[in-house]
Short mmCIF file of C-alpha atoms in Angstrom, two decimals:
data_model
loop_
_atom_site.label_atom_id
_atom_site.label_comp_id
_atom_site.label_asym_id
_atom_site.label_seq_id
_atom_site.Cartn_x
_atom_site.Cartn_y
_atom_site.Cartn_z
CA MET A 1 100.44 46.42 51.19
CA ILE A 2 103.92 47.60 52.10
CA LYS A 3 105.91 50.81 51.72
CA ARG A 4 109.49 50.40 50.53
CA ASN A 5 110.81 53.98 50.73
CA ARG A 6 113.43 53.14 53.33
CA VAL A 7 113.90 49.42 52.66
CA SER A 8 117.36 47.92 52.37
CA ILE A 9 118.55 44.37 51.69
CA SER A 10 120.81 43.19 54.52
CA LYS A 11 121.23 39.55 53.47
CA PHE A 12 120.72 37.84 50.10
CA ILE A 13 121.41 34.36 48.78
CA ILE A 14 120.43 32.31 45.71
CA HIS A 15 120.00 28.54 45.54
CA LYS A 16 118.47 26.22 42.94
CA VAL A 17 115.54 23.93 43.74
CA GLY A 18 115.03 20.66 41.87
CA ASN A 19 112.11 18.29 41.44
CA LYS A 20 111.78 14.81 42.93
CA PHE A 21 109.92 13.53 39.87
CA ASN A 22 112.59 14.28 37.29
CA SER A 23 115.60 13.57 39.53
CA ALA A 24 116.69 17.23 39.45
CA THR A 25 118.56 17.94 42.68
CA ASN A 26 119.02 21.10 44.70
CA ILE A 27 122.12 23.24 44.25
CA PHE A 28 123.22 25.39 47.19
CA SER A 29 125.32 28.53 47.53
CA GLU A 30 127.69 28.59 50.48
CA SER A 31 127.83 32.34 50.97
CA ALA A 32 125.60 35.38 50.68
CA ILE A 33 125.83 37.79 47.75
CA THR A 34 127.44 41.22 47.96
CA PHE A 35 125.80 43.49 45.39
CA ASP A 36 127.33 46.04 43.10
CA GLU A 37 125.31 49.27 43.02
CA GLU A 38 123.68 48.65 39.63
CA SER A 39 122.47 45.13 40.51
CA TYR A 40 121.20 46.29 43.89
CA GLU A 41 119.13 49.11 42.39
CA LEU A 42 117.51 46.63 39.98
CA MET A 43 116.98 43.80 42.45
CA LYS A 44 115.22 45.68 45.24
CA PRO A 45 112.19 46.91 43.22
CA PHE A 46 112.05 43.62 41.30
CA LEU A 47 111.49 41.71 44.53
CA LEU A 48 109.35 44.21 46.43
CA LYS A 49 107.23 46.08 43.86
CA PRO A 50 104.64 43.26 43.47
CA PHE A 51 103.79 43.56 47.16
CA GLY A 52 102.93 47.25 46.92
CA ASN A 53 99.42 46.40 45.70
CA VAL A 54 98.79 43.25 47.76
CA ALA A 55 95.78 43.81 49.99
CA GLU A 56 95.12 40.30 51.30
CA SER A 57 97.37 38.96 54.02
CA PHE A 58 97.86 35.44 55.35
CA ARG A 59 98.73 33.81 58.65
CA PHE A 60 100.67 30.58 59.18
CA ASN A 61 98.58 27.47 59.61
CA HIS A 62 99.00 23.89 60.84
CA HIS A 63 96.45 21.18 61.53
CA ALA A 64 98.01 20.24 64.88
CA ASN A 65 100.20 23.03 66.22
CA ILE A 66 101.31 26.28 64.59
CA GLU A 67 104.80 25.72 66.03
CA LEU A 68 105.13 22.76 63.65
CA ASN A 69 104.79 24.98 60.57
CA GLU A 70 108.22 24.80 58.91
CA ILE A 71 108.37 28.26 57.30
CA ASN A 72 107.03 29.88 60.46
CA ASN A 73 109.85 28.26 62.43
CA TYR A 74 112.54 29.06 59.85
CA SER A 75 111.58 32.73 59.69
CA THR A 76 111.55 32.96 63.49
CA GLU A 77 115.05 31.49 63.67
CA ILE A 78 116.42 34.03 61.18
CA PHE A 79 114.72 36.97 62.92
CA ASN A 80 116.13 35.82 66.26
CA ASP A 81 119.63 34.95 64.99
CA GLU A 82 120.75 36.45 61.68
CA SER A 83 123.94 34.38 61.72
CA SER A 84 121.75 31.35 60.91
CA PHE A 85 120.62 32.94 57.62
CA ILE A 86 122.64 30.77 55.19
CA ASP A 87 121.91 27.45 56.93
CA ILE A 88 118.21 28.22 57.33
CA SER A 89 117.94 29.35 53.69
CA LYS A 90 119.08 25.84 52.68
CA HIS A 91 116.42 24.29 54.91
CA ILE A 92 113.83 26.48 53.18
CA VAL A 93 114.92 25.19 49.77
CA ASN A 94 114.83 21.59 50.99
CA HIS A 95 111.30 22.14 52.30
CA LEU A 96 110.27 23.59 48.93
CA PHE A 97 111.84 20.59 47.19
CA GLU A 98 109.74 18.22 49.30
CA GLN A 99 106.57 19.88 47.99
CA SER A 100 107.36 18.99 44.35
CA ASN A 101 104.79 16.22 44.36
CA SER A 102 104.09 16.21 40.63
CA ALA A 103 106.10 16.37 37.42
CA GLN A 104 104.60 19.75 36.50
CA ILE A 105 106.25 21.52 39.44
CA LYS A 106 109.00 23.59 37.90
CA THR A 107 112.62 23.75 38.97
CA GLY A 108 114.13 27.20 39.38
CA ASP A 109 116.23 29.70 41.27
CA VAL A 110 115.25 30.39 44.88
CA ILE A 111 116.13 33.76 46.37
CA VAL A 112 116.07 34.20 50.15
CA ALA A 113 116.52 37.78 51.33
CA LEU A 114 116.34 39.64 54.61
CA PHE A 115 114.96 43.17 54.36
CA GLU A 116 115.35 46.01 56.85
CA ASP A 117 112.95 48.93 57.45
CA VAL A 118 109.90 47.49 55.70
CA GLU A 119 106.80 49.53 56.56
CA TYR A 120 103.56 47.57 56.97
CA LYS A 121 100.50 49.24 58.54
CA ASP A 122 102.60 51.97 60.17
CA VAL A 123 105.04 49.45 61.67
CA VAL A 124 108.65 49.57 60.44
CA THR A 125 110.37 46.23 60.86
CA GLN A 126 112.25 43.39 59.18
CA ALA A 127 110.82 41.04 56.58
CA LEU A 128 112.06 37.73 55.23
CA GLY A 129 111.50 37.26 51.53
CA ILE A 130 111.39 33.91 49.70
CA PHE A 131 111.16 34.07 45.91
CA LYS A 132 111.11 31.38 43.24
CA ILE A 133 112.15 32.20 39.67
CA GLU A 134 110.53 29.61 37.40
CA ASN A 135 110.73 31.18 33.94
CA LYS A 136 113.66 32.79 32.16
CA ILE A 137 113.63 34.78 28.96
CA ASN A 138 115.91 34.73 25.93
CA PHE A 139 117.90 37.87 25.14
CA PHE A 140 120.59 38.78 22.64
CA GLN A 141 124.12 39.52 23.74
CA THR A 142 126.61 41.13 21.37
CA PHE A 143 130.37 40.62 21.35
CA MET A 144 133.34 41.67 19.24
CA GLU A 145 135.27 39.00 17.32
CA LYS A 146 137.90 39.80 14.66
CA ASP A 147 136.73 43.37 14.22
CA VAL A 148 133.11 42.23 13.71
CA LEU A 149 130.26 42.58 16.21
CA ASP A 150 128.50 39.24 16.50
CA VAL A 151 125.44 38.16 18.46
CA PHE A 152 124.40 35.12 20.51
CA VAL A 153 121.41 34.17 22.65
CA GLN A 154 121.51 33.94 26.44
CA GLN A 155 118.87 33.21 29.05
CA GLY A 156 118.21 35.41 32.02
CA ILE A 157 115.70 36.60 34.61
CA SER A 158 113.25 39.24 33.47
CA THR A 159 112.92 42.20 35.84
CA LYS A 160 109.33 42.75 34.66
CA LYS A 161 107.64 39.86 36.46
CA LEU A 162 108.12 37.89 39.66
CA ASP A 163 106.87 34.29 39.38
CA LYS A 164 106.35 33.41 43.03
CA GLY A 165 107.23 35.18 46.22
CA CYS A 166 106.30 35.81 49.83
CA LEU A 167 107.17 38.37 52.45
CA ILE A 168 107.09 37.27 56.06
CA ILE A 169 106.74 40.41 58.16
CA ASN A 170 108.41 40.40 61.57
CA SER A 171 105.20 41.62 63.12
CA THR A 172 102.35 39.69 64.71
CA ASP A 173 98.74 40.32 65.60
CA ALA A 174 96.13 38.20 67.38
CA GLU A 175 96.27 35.66 64.53
CA GLY A 176 100.04 35.38 64.26
CA ARG A 177 102.84 36.58 62.01
CA VAL A 178 101.81 38.47 58.85
CA VAL A 179 102.55 36.81 55.48
CA LEU A 180 102.09 38.40 52.05
CA SER A 181 102.23 36.32 48.89
CA VAL A 182 102.20 36.66 45.10
CA ASP A 183 101.94 33.88 42.53
CA THR A 184 101.69 34.72 38.84
CA ASN A 185 102.15 31.13 37.66
CA ASN A 186 99.12 29.39 39.12
CA TYR A 187 99.67 26.03 37.43
CA ASP A 188 99.21 24.38 40.83
CA ALA A 189 97.18 26.43 43.27
CA GLN A 190 98.09 24.19 46.25
CA TYR A 191 101.85 24.09 45.72
CA TRP A 192 102.96 27.52 46.96
CA ILE A 193 100.24 28.71 49.34
CA LYS A 194 99.07 25.48 50.95
CA ASN A 195 101.90 22.96 50.65
CA PHE A 196 104.99 25.17 50.92
CA LEU A 197 103.89 28.10 53.06
CA ASN A 198 100.86 26.41 54.67
CA VAL A 199 99.04 29.66 55.28
CA LYS A 200 95.41 30.74 55.55
CA TYR A 201 93.77 34.08 54.86
CA ALA A 202 93.64 36.51 57.76
CA ASP A 203 90.23 36.95 59.35
CA ASP A 204 89.76 40.58 58.28
CA SER A 205 87.66 42.82 56.04
CA ASN A 206 89.85 42.01 53.04
CA GLN A 207 89.08 38.33 53.30
CA HIS A 208 85.40 38.82 54.14
CA THR A 209 84.98 41.03 51.07
CA GLN A 210 86.90 38.58 48.90
CA ASN A 211 84.83 35.59 50.03
CA TYR A 212 81.51 37.37 49.54
CA ILE A 213 82.28 38.67 46.05
CA GLU A 214 83.71 35.31 44.97
CA MET A 215 80.50 33.68 46.17
CA CYS A 216 78.39 36.20 44.25
CA LYS A 217 80.42 35.61 41.07
CA ASP A 218 79.98 31.84 41.34
CA PHE A 219 76.27 32.22 42.16
CA SER A 220 75.78 34.40 39.07
CA GLU A 221 77.51 31.82 36.88
CA GLU A 222 76.16 28.57 38.29
CA VAL A 223 72.60 29.59 39.25
CA ILE A 224 71.43 32.83 37.63
CA LYS A 225 73.07 32.31 34.24
CA GLU A 226 71.99 28.66 34.04
CA ASP A 227 68.34 29.29 34.96
CA TYR A 228 67.71 32.91 33.95
CA GLY A 229 70.28 33.81 31.28
CA VAL A 230 73.31 36.02 30.78
CA GLN A 231 71.37 39.29 30.98
CA GLU A 232 70.11 38.50 34.49
CA LYS A 233 73.60 37.37 35.48
CA SER A 234 75.12 40.69 34.38
CA LYS A 235 72.35 42.66 36.09
CA PHE A 236 72.97 40.83 39.37
CA LEU A 237 76.74 41.41 39.23
CA ALA A 238 76.25 45.11 38.46
CA LYS A 239 73.85 45.49 41.40
CA THR A 240 76.28 43.61 43.65
CA VAL A 241 79.14 45.97 42.76
CA ASP A 242 76.82 48.98 43.19
CA PHE A 243 75.83 47.81 46.68
CA PHE A 244 79.48 47.42 47.70
CA LYS A 245 80.32 50.86 46.29
CA GLU A 246 77.46 52.63 48.07
CA ASN A 247 77.89 51.03 51.50
CA GLU A 248 80.63 50.83 54.10
CA ASP A 249 79.37 47.54 55.52
CA VAL A 250 77.58 44.49 54.21
CA ASN A 251 74.53 43.14 56.01
CA ILE A 252 73.30 40.08 54.14
CA HIS A 253 69.61 40.92 54.73
CA ASP A 254 70.03 44.46 53.40
CA PHE A 255 72.03 43.07 50.48
CA LYS A 256 69.31 40.63 49.46
CA ASP A 257 66.54 43.23 49.88
CA GLU A 258 68.31 45.69 47.60
CA VAL A 259 69.89 43.41 45.00
CA PHE A 260 66.88 41.07 44.68
CA GLU A 261 64.27 43.82 44.92
CA GLU A 262 62.79 42.90 41.52
CA ASN A 263 62.92 39.14 42.01
CA GLU A 264 62.22 37.75 45.49
CA ASP A 265 62.63 34.20 44.15
CA PHE A 266 66.41 34.71 44.11
CA LYS A 267 66.61 35.04 47.92
CA PRO A 268 66.16 31.36 48.89
CA LEU A 269 68.39 30.34 45.97
CA PHE A 270 71.08 32.67 47.29
CA ASP A 271 70.76 31.33 50.86
CA ASN A 272 71.06 27.73 49.69
CA TYR A 273 74.02 28.54 47.46
CA LYS A 274 75.81 30.30 50.35
CA LYS A 275 75.68 27.11 52.43
CA GLN A 276 76.91 25.07 49.47
CA PHE A 277 79.75 27.54 48.74
CA GLU A 278 80.94 27.46 52.36
CA GLU A 279 80.96 23.66 52.46
CA ILE A 280 82.76 23.18 49.15
CA ASN A 281 85.40 25.87 49.75
CA ASP A 282 85.72 25.36 53.52
CA VAL A 283 85.24 29.07 54.21
CA LEU A 284 82.91 31.16 56.33
CA VAL A 285 81.05 33.85 54.39
CA ARG A 286 80.07 36.36 57.03
CA ASN A 287 76.61 37.94 57.15
CA GLN A 288 77.97 41.24 58.47
CA PHE A 289 81.37 42.81 57.78
CA ALA A 290 83.17 46.01 56.81
CA ILE A 291 83.86 46.39 53.08
CA SER A 292 87.45 46.56 51.84
CA ASP A 293 87.66 49.13 49.03
CA ILE A 294 91.01 47.75 47.87
CA VAL A 295 89.62 44.24 47.40
CA LEU A 296 86.45 45.58 45.78
CA LYS A 297 88.53 47.47 43.21
CA LYS A 298 90.59 44.37 42.37
CA GLN A 299 87.59 42.05 42.18
CA LYS A 300 85.61 44.49 40.08
CA GLN A 301 88.31 44.32 37.38
CA LYS A 302 87.86 40.53 37.19
CA ILE A 303 84.08 40.54 36.73
CA LYS A 304 82.99 39.70 33.19
CA THR A 305 79.71 41.16 31.92
CA GLU A 306 79.93 40.41 28.20
CA ILE A 307 77.05 38.68 26.43
CA LYS A 308 78.66 36.55 23.72
CA LEU A 309 76.33 35.51 20.90
CA ASP A 310 76.78 32.70 18.36
CA THR A 311 76.47 35.26 15.56
CA ASN A 312 79.94 36.66 16.43
CA ILE A 313 78.46 39.69 18.19
CA GLN A 314 79.26 40.68 21.77
CA ILE A 315 77.31 43.04 24.01
CA LYS A 316 79.38 44.47 26.86
CA LEU A 317 77.44 45.80 29.84
CA ASP A 318 78.89 48.50 32.10
CA ILE A 319 79.46 47.04 35.56
CA ASP A 320 79.03 50.56 37.02
CA ALA A 321 75.52 50.96 35.55
CA PRO A 322 73.35 48.40 37.37
CA ASP A 323 70.04 49.52 35.84
CA ALA A 324 71.19 49.76 32.23
CA ALA A 325 70.59 46.09 31.43
CA SER A 326 66.93 46.26 32.45
CA GLU A 327 66.16 49.77 31.15
CA PHE A 328 67.90 49.80 27.77
CA LEU A 329 68.23 46.14 26.77
CA GLU A 330 65.33 43.92 25.74
CA LYS A 331 65.40 40.25 24.85
CA GLY A 332 62.90 38.67 22.48
CA TYR A 333 62.22 36.03 19.84
CA ASP A 334 61.70 36.64 16.11
CA GLU A 335 59.14 34.17 14.76
CA GLU A 336 60.07 34.86 11.14
CA LYS A 337 63.81 34.23 11.56
CA LYS A 338 63.30 31.68 14.34
CA MET A 339 66.05 33.37 16.32
CA LYS A 340 66.41 35.15 19.64
CA TYR A 341 67.37 38.84 19.60
CA TYR A 342 68.44 41.73 21.82
CA LYS A 343 67.06 45.25 21.30
CA VAL A 344 69.33 48.07 22.53
CA TYR A 345 68.04 51.61 23.17
CA PHE A 346 70.36 54.64 22.97
CA ASN A 347 70.44 58.33 22.06
CA GLU A 348 73.94 58.77 20.62
CA GLU A 349 76.82 56.58 19.57
CA ASP A 350 80.57 57.21 19.60
#
């Protein structure tokens, strides 16, 4: 999460990246852009606003030596010698081009920008931004011809949505230089994060919270729902969210005691699934960690608790009411109709 109150763009260039599979080549600019005031005031929030709500941060990664990570090296060169900005920006585009290992990787405009006075965790410093514009929108343009206003269609970049982007903060901690990333076109999850940037999540409370909740969501879907039904799945997710809301830290033993209080049989299933989740996803789900409220809020919005029935009726359970599913919702079987049913108790309706 950054603050952009004092941010300015000191260097800015646009190139085009092609795709090896469709023979589309890169197109390079030879000089940086000088903005007019109107363009500048539109461009700065367009590039930086998506990072205002980014909680998770990354660090550069490499299987052999972190100094062999291309983007890590390119960003270091620019921070150390700003006169190399144009040449290095071309190397960045070439590196992105080399990651187009399938026909579905889209061509697009690549913006490389150097920002001054970016505030990240109380540190004010530079940041290198790399942005890829993959989708353009149609818009109408009007023009005067022979005393008549006519109209034609043009394509342009929408200022409402950034397709892909990263901010490399010129600040390091024990794990290395801080990297923030956004990707709204996840047609290839490996392309931007793993292949181009080659980054891994930082070992912090944000990532620990993310891993744990992701594991709980998958456990609810693949184990509880399959063996015990949608109602039990929704109850488990609501209790999980309630535990995270009511505590500052997670201890896995306390979590299991509280969330599985009514069904001890879930505990060994949860332990076995945790091992499986770690192996499949190559992550470590910690047994003890501090909870990130920012990540909890984001993950909570993604949790689905609807019970969808084949009779075109949906029952939506409140994720913030963990006991509602067991207290006010009953499941049964009607022998006469030969159908399952839910009975809902309530006092008033809106």
